[in-house]
XYZ file of C-alpha atoms in Angstrom:
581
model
C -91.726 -2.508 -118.375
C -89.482 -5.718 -119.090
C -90.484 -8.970 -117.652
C -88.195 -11.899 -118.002
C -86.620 -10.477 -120.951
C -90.291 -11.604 -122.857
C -93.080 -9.142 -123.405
C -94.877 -6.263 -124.910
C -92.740 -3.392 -123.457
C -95.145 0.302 -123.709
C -93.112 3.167 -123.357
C -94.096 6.383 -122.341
C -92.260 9.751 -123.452
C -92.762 13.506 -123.633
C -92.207 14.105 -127.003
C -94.061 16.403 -129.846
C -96.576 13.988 -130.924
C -97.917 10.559 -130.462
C -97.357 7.482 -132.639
C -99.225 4.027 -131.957
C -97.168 1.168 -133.613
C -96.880 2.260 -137.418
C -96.587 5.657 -136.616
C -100.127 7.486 -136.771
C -100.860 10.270 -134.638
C -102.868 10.299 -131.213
C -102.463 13.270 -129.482
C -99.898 16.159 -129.588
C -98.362 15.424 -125.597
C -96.993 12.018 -125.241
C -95.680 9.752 -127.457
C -96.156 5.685 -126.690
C -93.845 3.125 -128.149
C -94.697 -0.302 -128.693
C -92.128 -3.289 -129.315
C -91.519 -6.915 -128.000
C -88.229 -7.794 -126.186
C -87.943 -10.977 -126.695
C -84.255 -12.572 -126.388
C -83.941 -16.555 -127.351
C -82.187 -18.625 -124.790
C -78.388 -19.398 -125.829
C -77.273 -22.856 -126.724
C -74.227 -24.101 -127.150
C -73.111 -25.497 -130.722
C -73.367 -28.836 -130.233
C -72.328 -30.953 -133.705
C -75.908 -32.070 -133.856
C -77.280 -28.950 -133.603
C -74.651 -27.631 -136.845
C -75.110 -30.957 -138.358
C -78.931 -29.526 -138.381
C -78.334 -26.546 -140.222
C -80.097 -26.129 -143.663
C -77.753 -25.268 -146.615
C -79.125 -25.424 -150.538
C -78.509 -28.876 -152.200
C -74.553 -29.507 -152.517
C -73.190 -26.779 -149.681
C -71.608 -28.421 -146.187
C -70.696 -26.582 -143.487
C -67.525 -27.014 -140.708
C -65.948 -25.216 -138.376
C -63.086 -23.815 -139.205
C -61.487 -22.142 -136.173
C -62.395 -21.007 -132.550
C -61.546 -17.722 -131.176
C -63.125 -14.918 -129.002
C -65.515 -12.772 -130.456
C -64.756 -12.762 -134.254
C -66.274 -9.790 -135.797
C -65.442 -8.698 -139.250
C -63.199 -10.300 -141.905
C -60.883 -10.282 -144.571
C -58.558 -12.409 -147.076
C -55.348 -11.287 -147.585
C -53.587 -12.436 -151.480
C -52.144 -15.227 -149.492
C -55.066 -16.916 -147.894
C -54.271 -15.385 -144.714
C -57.766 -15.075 -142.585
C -57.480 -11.601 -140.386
C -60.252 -11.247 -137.852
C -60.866 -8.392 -135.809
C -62.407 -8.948 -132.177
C -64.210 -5.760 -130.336
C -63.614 -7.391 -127.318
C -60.570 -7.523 -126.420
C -59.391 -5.132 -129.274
C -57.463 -7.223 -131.238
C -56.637 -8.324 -134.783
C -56.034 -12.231 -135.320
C -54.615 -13.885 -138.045
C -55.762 -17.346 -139.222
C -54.146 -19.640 -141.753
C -54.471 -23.548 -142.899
C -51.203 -24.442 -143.535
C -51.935 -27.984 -144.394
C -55.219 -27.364 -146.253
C -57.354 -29.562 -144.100
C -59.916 -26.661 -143.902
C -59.089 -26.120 -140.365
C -57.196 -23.474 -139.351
C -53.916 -24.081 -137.479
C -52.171 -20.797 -137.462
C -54.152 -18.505 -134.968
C -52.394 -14.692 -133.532
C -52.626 -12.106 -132.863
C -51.107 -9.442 -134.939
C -52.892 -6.099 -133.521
C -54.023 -4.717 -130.926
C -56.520 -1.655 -130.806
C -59.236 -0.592 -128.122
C -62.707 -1.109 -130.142
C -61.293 -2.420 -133.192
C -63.910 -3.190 -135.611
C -63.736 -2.320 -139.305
C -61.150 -4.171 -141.281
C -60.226 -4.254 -145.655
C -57.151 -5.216 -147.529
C -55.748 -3.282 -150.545
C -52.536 -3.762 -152.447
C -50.960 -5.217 -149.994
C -51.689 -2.726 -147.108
C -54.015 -3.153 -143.777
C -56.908 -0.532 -143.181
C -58.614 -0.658 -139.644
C -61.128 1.655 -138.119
C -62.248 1.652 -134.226
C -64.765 4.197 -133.392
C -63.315 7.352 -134.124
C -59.755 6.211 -135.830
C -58.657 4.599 -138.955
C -55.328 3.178 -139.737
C -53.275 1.751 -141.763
C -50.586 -1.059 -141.714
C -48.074 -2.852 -144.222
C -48.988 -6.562 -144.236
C -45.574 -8.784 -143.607
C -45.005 -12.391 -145.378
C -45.388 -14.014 -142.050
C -49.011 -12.459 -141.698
C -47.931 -9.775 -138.935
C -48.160 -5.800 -139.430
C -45.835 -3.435 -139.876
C -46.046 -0.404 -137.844
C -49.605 1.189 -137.506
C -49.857 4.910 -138.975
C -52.919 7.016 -137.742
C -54.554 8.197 -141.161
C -58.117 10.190 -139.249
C -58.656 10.024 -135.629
C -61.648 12.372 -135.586
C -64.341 10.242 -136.345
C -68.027 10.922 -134.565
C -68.550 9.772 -131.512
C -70.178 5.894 -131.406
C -73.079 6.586 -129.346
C -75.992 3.915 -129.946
C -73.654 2.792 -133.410
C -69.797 2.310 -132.825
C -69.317 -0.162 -134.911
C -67.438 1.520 -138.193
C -66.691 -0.804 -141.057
C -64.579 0.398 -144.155
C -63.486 -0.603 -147.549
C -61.122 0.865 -150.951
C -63.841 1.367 -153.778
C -63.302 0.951 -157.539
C -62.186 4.568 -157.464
C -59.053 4.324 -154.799
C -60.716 5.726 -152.770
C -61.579 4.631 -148.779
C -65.295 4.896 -147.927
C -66.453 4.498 -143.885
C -69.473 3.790 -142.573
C -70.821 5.989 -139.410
C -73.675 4.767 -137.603
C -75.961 7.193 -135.958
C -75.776 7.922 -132.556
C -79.082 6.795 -131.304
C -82.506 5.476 -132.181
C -84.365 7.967 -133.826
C -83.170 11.599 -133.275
C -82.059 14.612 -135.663
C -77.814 14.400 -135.168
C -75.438 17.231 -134.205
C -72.491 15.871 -136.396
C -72.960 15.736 -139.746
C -70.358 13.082 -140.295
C -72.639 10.955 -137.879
C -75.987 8.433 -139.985
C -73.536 8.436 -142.988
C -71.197 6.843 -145.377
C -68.016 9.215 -145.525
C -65.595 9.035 -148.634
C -61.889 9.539 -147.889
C -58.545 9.277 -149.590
C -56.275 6.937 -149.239
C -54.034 8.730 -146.901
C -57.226 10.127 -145.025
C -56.312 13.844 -145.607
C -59.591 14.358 -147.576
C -62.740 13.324 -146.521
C -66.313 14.772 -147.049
C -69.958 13.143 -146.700
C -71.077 10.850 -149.252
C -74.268 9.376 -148.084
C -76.632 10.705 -145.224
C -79.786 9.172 -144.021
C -78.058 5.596 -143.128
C -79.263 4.675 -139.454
C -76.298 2.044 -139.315
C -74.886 0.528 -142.477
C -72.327 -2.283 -141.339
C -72.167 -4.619 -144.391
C -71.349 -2.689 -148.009
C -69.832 -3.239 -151.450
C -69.362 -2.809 -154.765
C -70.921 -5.247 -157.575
C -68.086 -6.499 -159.354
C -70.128 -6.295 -163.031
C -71.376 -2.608 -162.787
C -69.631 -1.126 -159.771
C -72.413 -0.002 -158.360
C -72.043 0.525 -154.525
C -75.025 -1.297 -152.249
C -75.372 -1.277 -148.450
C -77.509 -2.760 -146.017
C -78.951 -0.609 -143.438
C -80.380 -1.079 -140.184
C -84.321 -0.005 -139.520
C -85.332 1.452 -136.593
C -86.497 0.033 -133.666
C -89.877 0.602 -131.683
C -92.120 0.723 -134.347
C -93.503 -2.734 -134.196
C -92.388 -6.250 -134.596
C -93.114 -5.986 -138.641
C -91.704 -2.709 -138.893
C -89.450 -1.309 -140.251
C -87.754 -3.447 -142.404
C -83.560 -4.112 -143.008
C -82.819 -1.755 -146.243
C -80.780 -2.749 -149.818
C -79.603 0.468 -150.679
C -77.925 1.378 -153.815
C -75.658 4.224 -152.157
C -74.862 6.873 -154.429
C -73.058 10.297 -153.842
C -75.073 12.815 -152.574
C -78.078 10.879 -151.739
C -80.174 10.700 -148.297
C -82.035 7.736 -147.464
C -84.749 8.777 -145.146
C -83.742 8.233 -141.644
C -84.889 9.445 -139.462
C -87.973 11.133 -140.559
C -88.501 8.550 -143.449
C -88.303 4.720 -144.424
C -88.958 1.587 -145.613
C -90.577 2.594 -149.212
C -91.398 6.451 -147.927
C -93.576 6.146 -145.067
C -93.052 8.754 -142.917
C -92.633 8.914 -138.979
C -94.526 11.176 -136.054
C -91.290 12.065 -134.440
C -89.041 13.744 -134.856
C -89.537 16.649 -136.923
C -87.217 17.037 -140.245
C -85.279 20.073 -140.377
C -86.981 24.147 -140.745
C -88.758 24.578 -143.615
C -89.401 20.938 -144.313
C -92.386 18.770 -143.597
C -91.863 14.687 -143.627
C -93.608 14.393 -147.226
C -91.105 16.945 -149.012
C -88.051 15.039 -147.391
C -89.361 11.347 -148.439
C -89.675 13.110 -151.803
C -85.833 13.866 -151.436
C -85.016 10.459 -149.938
C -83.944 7.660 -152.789
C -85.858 4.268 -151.574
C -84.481 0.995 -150.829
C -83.693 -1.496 -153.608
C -84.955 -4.481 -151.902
C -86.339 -4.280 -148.155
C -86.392 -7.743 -145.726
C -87.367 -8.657 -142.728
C -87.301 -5.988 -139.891
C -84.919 -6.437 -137.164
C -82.748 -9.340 -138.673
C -79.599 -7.040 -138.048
C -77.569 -7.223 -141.442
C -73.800 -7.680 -140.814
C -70.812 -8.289 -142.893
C -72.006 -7.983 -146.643
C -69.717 -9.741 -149.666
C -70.003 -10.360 -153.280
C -69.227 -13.654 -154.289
C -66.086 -13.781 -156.742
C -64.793 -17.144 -156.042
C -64.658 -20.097 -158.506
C -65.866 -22.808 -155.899
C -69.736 -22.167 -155.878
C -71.924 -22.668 -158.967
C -71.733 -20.101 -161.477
C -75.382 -18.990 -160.590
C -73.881 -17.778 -157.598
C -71.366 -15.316 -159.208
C -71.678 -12.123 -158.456
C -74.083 -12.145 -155.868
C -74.142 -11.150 -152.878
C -74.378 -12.555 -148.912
C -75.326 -10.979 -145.657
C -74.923 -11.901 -142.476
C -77.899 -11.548 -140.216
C -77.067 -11.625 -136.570
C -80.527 -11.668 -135.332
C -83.087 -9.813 -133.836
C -83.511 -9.015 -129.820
C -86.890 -6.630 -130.032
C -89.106 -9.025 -132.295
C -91.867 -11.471 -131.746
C -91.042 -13.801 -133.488
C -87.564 -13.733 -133.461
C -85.777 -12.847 -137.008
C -82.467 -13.064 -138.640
C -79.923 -15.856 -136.774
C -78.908 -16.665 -140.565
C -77.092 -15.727 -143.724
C -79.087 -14.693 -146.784
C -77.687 -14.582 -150.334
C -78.925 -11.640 -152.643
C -80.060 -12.254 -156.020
C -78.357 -9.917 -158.890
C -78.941 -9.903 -162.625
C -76.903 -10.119 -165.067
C -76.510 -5.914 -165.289
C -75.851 -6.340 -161.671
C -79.145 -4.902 -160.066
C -80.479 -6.798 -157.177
C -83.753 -8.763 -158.061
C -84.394 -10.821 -154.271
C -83.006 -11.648 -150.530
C -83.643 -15.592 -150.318
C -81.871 -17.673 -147.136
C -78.621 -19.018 -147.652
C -77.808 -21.079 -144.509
C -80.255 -21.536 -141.412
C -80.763 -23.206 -138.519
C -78.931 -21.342 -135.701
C -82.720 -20.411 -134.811
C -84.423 -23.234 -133.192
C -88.132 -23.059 -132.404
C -89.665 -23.677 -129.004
C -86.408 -25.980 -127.823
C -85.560 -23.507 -124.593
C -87.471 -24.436 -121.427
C -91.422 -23.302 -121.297
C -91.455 -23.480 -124.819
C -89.466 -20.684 -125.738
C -86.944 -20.419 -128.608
C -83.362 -20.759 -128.477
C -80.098 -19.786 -130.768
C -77.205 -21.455 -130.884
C -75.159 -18.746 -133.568
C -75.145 -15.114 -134.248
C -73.682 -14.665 -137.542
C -71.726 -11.832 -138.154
C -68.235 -11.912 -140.256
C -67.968 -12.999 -144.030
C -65.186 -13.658 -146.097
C -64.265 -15.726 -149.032
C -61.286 -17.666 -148.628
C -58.573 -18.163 -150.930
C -60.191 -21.716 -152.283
C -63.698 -20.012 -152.709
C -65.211 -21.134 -149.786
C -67.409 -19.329 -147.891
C -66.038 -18.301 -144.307
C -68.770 -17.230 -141.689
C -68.528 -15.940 -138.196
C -70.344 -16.291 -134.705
C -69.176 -13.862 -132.112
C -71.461 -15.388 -129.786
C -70.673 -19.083 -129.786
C -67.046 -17.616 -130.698
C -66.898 -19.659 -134.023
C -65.670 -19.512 -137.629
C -67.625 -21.971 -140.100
C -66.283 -22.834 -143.808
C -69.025 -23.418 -145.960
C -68.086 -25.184 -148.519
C -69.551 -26.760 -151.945
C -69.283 -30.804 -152.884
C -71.457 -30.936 -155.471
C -75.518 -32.113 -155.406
C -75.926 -34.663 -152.859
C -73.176 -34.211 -151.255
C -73.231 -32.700 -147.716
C -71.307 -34.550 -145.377
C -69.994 -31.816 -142.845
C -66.432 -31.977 -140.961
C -66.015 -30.861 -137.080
C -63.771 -29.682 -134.843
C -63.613 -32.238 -131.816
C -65.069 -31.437 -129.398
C -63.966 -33.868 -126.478
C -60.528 -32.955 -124.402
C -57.427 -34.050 -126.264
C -57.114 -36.720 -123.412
C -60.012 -38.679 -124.585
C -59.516 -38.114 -128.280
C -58.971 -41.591 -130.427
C -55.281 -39.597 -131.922
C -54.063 -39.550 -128.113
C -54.553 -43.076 -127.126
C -51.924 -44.894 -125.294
C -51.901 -45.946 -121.440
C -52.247 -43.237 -119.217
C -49.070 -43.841 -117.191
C -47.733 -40.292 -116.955
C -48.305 -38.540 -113.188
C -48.624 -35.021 -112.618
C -48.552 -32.914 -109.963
C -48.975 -29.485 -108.643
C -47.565 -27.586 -105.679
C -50.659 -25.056 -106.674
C -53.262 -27.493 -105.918
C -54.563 -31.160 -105.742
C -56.704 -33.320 -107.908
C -60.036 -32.300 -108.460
C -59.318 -29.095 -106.031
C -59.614 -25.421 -106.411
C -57.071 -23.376 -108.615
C -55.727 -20.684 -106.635
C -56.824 -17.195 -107.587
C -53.024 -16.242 -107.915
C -53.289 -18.507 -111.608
C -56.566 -17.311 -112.433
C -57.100 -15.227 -114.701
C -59.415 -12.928 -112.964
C -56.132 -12.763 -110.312
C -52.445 -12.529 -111.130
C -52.680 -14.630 -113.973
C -49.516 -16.656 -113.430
C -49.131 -19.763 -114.685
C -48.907 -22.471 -112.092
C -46.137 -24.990 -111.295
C -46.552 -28.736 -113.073
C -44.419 -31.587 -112.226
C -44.531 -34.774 -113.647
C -42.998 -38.665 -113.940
C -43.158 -41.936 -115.620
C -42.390 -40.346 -119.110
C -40.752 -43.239 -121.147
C -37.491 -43.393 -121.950
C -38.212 -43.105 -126.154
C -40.130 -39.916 -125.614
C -38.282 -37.343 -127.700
C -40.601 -34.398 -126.462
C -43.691 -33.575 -124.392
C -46.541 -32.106 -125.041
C -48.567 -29.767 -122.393
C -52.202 -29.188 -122.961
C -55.114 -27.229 -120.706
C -58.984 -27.068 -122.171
C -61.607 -26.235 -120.000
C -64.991 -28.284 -121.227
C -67.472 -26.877 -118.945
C -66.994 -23.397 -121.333
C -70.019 -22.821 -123.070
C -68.079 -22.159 -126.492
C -65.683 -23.081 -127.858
C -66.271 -26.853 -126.341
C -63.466 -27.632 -124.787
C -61.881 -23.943 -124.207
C -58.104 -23.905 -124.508
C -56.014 -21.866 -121.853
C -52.404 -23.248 -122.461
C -50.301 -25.245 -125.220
C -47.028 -26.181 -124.996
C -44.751 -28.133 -127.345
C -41.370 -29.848 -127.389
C -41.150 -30.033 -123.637
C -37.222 -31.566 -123.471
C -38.329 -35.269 -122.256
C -35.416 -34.952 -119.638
C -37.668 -31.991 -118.197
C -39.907 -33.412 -115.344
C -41.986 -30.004 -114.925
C -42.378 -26.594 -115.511
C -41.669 -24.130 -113.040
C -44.542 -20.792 -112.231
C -45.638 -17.861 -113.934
C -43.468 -18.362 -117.228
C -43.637 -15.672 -119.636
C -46.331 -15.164 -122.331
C -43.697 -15.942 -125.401
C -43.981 -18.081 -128.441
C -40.309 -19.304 -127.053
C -39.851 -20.524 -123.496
C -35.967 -20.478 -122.355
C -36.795 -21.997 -119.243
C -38.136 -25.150 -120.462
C -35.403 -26.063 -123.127
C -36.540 -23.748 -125.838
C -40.407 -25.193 -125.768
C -42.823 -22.994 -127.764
C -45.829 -21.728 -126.887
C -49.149 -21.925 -128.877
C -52.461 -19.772 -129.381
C -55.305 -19.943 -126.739
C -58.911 -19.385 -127.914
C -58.404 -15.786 -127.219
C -55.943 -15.903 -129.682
C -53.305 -14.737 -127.697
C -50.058 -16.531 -126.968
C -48.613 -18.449 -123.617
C -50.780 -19.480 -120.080
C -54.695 -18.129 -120.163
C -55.895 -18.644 -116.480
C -59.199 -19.872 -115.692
C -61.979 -17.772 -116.687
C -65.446 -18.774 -115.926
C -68.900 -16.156 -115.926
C -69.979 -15.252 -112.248
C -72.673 -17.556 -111.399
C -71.405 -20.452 -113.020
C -70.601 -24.046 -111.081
C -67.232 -24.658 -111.029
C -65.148 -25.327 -114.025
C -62.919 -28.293 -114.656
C -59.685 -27.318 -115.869
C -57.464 -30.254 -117.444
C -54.048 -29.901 -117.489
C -52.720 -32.934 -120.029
C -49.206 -33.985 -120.162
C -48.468 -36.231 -123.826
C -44.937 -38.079 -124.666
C -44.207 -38.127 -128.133
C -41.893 -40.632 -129.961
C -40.724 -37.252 -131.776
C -40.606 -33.643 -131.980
C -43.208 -31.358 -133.556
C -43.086 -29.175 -136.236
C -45.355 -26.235 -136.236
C -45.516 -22.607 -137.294
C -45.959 -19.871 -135.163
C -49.285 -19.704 -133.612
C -50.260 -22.910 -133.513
C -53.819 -23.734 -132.268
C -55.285 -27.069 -130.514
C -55.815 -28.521 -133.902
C -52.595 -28.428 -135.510
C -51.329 -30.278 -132.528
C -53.680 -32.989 -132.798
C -53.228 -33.762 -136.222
C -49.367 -33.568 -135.756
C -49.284 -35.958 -132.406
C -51.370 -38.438 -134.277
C -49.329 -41.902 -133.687
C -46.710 -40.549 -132.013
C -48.255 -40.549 -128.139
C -46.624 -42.984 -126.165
C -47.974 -41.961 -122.813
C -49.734 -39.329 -121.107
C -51.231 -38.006 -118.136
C -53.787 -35.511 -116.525
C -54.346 -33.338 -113.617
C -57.961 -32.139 -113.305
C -57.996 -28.774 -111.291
C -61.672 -26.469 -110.273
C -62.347 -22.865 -110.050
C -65.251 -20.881 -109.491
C -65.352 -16.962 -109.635
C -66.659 -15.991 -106.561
């Protein structure tokens, strides 16, 4: 039983034998399964809250872009960021092109139903959904070339669809298949595994078996060994069992599901014929380093960039998105792990927390305010970390001991913003709706999604081009949420008509350009908000410039801000609600 998503939940099931909560036999009918569900209350990232995150002595964290749902990561030669979202299925590409440390480039380049898994090799794209991989030629501009199928036979997801891939020191491709449940004995083969591949995917065969769900692996760049971090099992106890280090090797098992941590065995299930649970831990190669159970290891890199201290060469970080069946809560951080100087890992220590906050939810109870997930070292060796909660990417940075001022995104509407001032002199309208009324479903974007008709007046006569802005701050992240940017309105313009097309360039309104929302995606974004929610205030900002901007394609909310900056000579807003009913 589940009460108020808090609480000791006992579960009864007809199984083969009984196991209390490490495991130990009661009787040989029923089986009872004991484990807290315990989810902390979500909070939204607030700059005090990242301003309290703990970093070692010298590191400073900032955000670095907003977006929907960023899941794993990579760095093209370039700089290029590429970020793959599950939900919606789509691959996003982020670059600084001013080297602020904020990204102002944000599209997306892909689009793919479950996308997950993402690596880069000489020059060429590799994704993986649930049961596809493909691969893509990258462009100079940061788009894809056309997307060629290499396997699309891959197990079914099941409790584990999240597949993650990467090119090894030996060319060749190696995927990671979770299992397809808690704790069961699979019908696939390919399913629990790492699976080695070529290049072109016409050869494949099982490397590593045992694996309940390895997300985050890779090779040590010293002695090439290959590590992983697997996820433990659930429903054996708050303190059990623990997240593995596992030096994968070909050919190996690793226990699951009849075996872990360091070779302790389970009551259920039963290893194959002619097996008992002692022979097959005998077979099973133990963890290198074990850490706390249900932290819920991510995205694992090795560090190879030249911006950290040297002690930090070579090693390794995980993200730990956190736990949801443990008393106290775990994980909600990023660990670093140790290596030597031979490249064998000696330690898991913390790296950056925080995003865990004791006790601060109502009735005392503890609240999160980031999941991390993605990794990535940028081109500049800084340390790129994502939330696909609180829909963030932070840039951790190092500024030397004693240095750890942090840099943030605003977080007020452009209107307010100290690089829009000027008198507020510019009036919109709406034939849609009225100030501080309802949107119309019709522009929603739970509705027809069309973008709704804006008029405006009192634009000076110096204005060489006007700007058209629409955040939502009542979102609970990103703060505000963007759903429209336009650019080099003609001045002569005094609107824009409905439902314009979702393209960068707008032939209807003088050749304006359209930017990237915070779902990435390009053009009008309609209002949005959860079920249940009050109604959201959307703000739809009108700026004259004393000149014309000029951005690359897929500009976000930042790029325009620091471009405006002195150039606003008047502006105007029209606040409109809505409220999913």
């Amino acid at each position: 039983m589940k009460t108020n998503k808090i609480g000791l939940v006992s579960v009864a099931m007809l199984l083969l034998s009984t196991v209390s909560l490490h495991g130990q036999s009661k009787n040989a009918n029923t089986e009872t399964v004991n484990g807290h569900v315990y989810e902390p209350a979500k909070m939204e990232p607030a700059d005090e809250r990242i301003n309290q995150l703990k970093l070692p002595d010298g590191f400073h964290i900032s955000k670095f872009a907003a977006l929907s749902n960023p899941r794993m990561m990579a760095v093209a030669d370039d700089g290029t960021v590429y970020v793959t979202q599950r939900e919606p299925g789509t691959l996003v590409c982020l670059r600084d092109t001013d080297n602020d440390g904020i990204a102002d480039v944000q599209k997306v380049v892909a689009e793919k139903k479950m996308l997950h898994g993402i690596t880069i090799h000489r020059g060429k794209m590799y994704l993986v959904t649930v049961k596809e991989v493909f691969i893509a030629n990258i462009n100079p501009d940061g788009s894809l070339g056309d997307m060629k199928e290499i396997i699309g036979d891959l197990p079914d997801g099941g409790q584990h669809p999240n597949r993650t891939l990467a090119v090894g020191p030996d060319e060749m491709l190696y995927i990671t298949v979770g299992s397809t449940c808690n704790s069961c004995r699979e019908t696939n083969p390919e399913s629990a595994t790492v699976l080695r591949a070529s290049l072109d995917g016409k050869q494949r065969k099982v490397y590593s078996t045992g694996l309940r769900n390895t997300i985050g692996f890779g090779w040590h760049p010293v002695s090439k060994k290959m590590y992983g971090m697997d996820h433990g099992m659930d429903w054996l106890g708050d303190d059990v069992q623990h997240e593995e280090l596992n030096e994968l090797v070909a050919d190996a098992r690793y226990g699951w599901p009849f075996v872990y941590d360091d070779g302790k065995t389970v009551a259920h299930p039963q290893p194959p014929k002619d097996f008992t649970k002692e022979m097959w831990a005998q077979m099973s190669k133990k963890p290198a380093l074990l850490y706390t159970p249900h932290s819920a290891p991510m995205q694992m890199i090795f560090y190879a960039g030249n911006q950290f201290p040297a002690q930090y060469k070579n090693d390794a970080f995980v993200a730990m998105r956190g736990s949801w069946n443990r008393n106290p809560p775990s994980g909600y951080e990023v660990v670093r792990v140790r290596f030597d100087k031979g490249g064998s890992p000696t330690a898991i220590e913390p790296f950056i927390t925080g995003f865990l906050i004791k006790g601060e939810a109502p009735e005392g109870k503890d609240a999160i305010f980031g999941r991390p997930v993605g990794l990535a070292v940028a081109k500049d060796g800084a340390l790129l970390v994502g939330d696909d909660t609180n829909n963030i990417i932070y840039r951790v940075t190092y500024a030397g001991a004693g240095r750890n001022n942090r840099k943030m995104y605003p977080q007020m509407i452009s209107f307010s913003l100290p690089e829009t001032q000027a008198a507020p002199d510019i009036t919109i309208n709406s034939k849609a709706f009225k100030q501080n009324s309802p949107i119309p479903d019709e522009h929603s974007d739970y509705g027809q999604k069309q973008s709704p008709p804006l008029s405006w007046s009192g634009v000076p006569k110096a204005a060489k081009s006007i700007v058209l802005m629409v955040e939502d701050p009542d979102a609970m992240s990103p703060k505000p949420f963007v759903h429209w940017l336009v650019i080099n309105i003609p001045p002569a313009m005094n609107g824009l008509s409905a439902s314009l097309p979702k393209s960068e360039m707008l032939s209807q309104a003088g050749g304006a350009m359209q930017g990237a929302t915070n779902t990435s995606a390009i053009g009008y974004y309609g209002p949005h908000p959860p079920a249940g929610e009050p109604p959201h205030h959307y703000h739809f900002q009108v700026f004259a410039l004393d000149t014309m901007l000029k951005l690359p394609s897929g500009f976000n909310r930042q790029a325009i801000l620091d471009a405006m900056k002195g150039h606003v000579l008047a502006k105007g807003e029209l606040v409109g609600t809505y409220q999913r009913k």
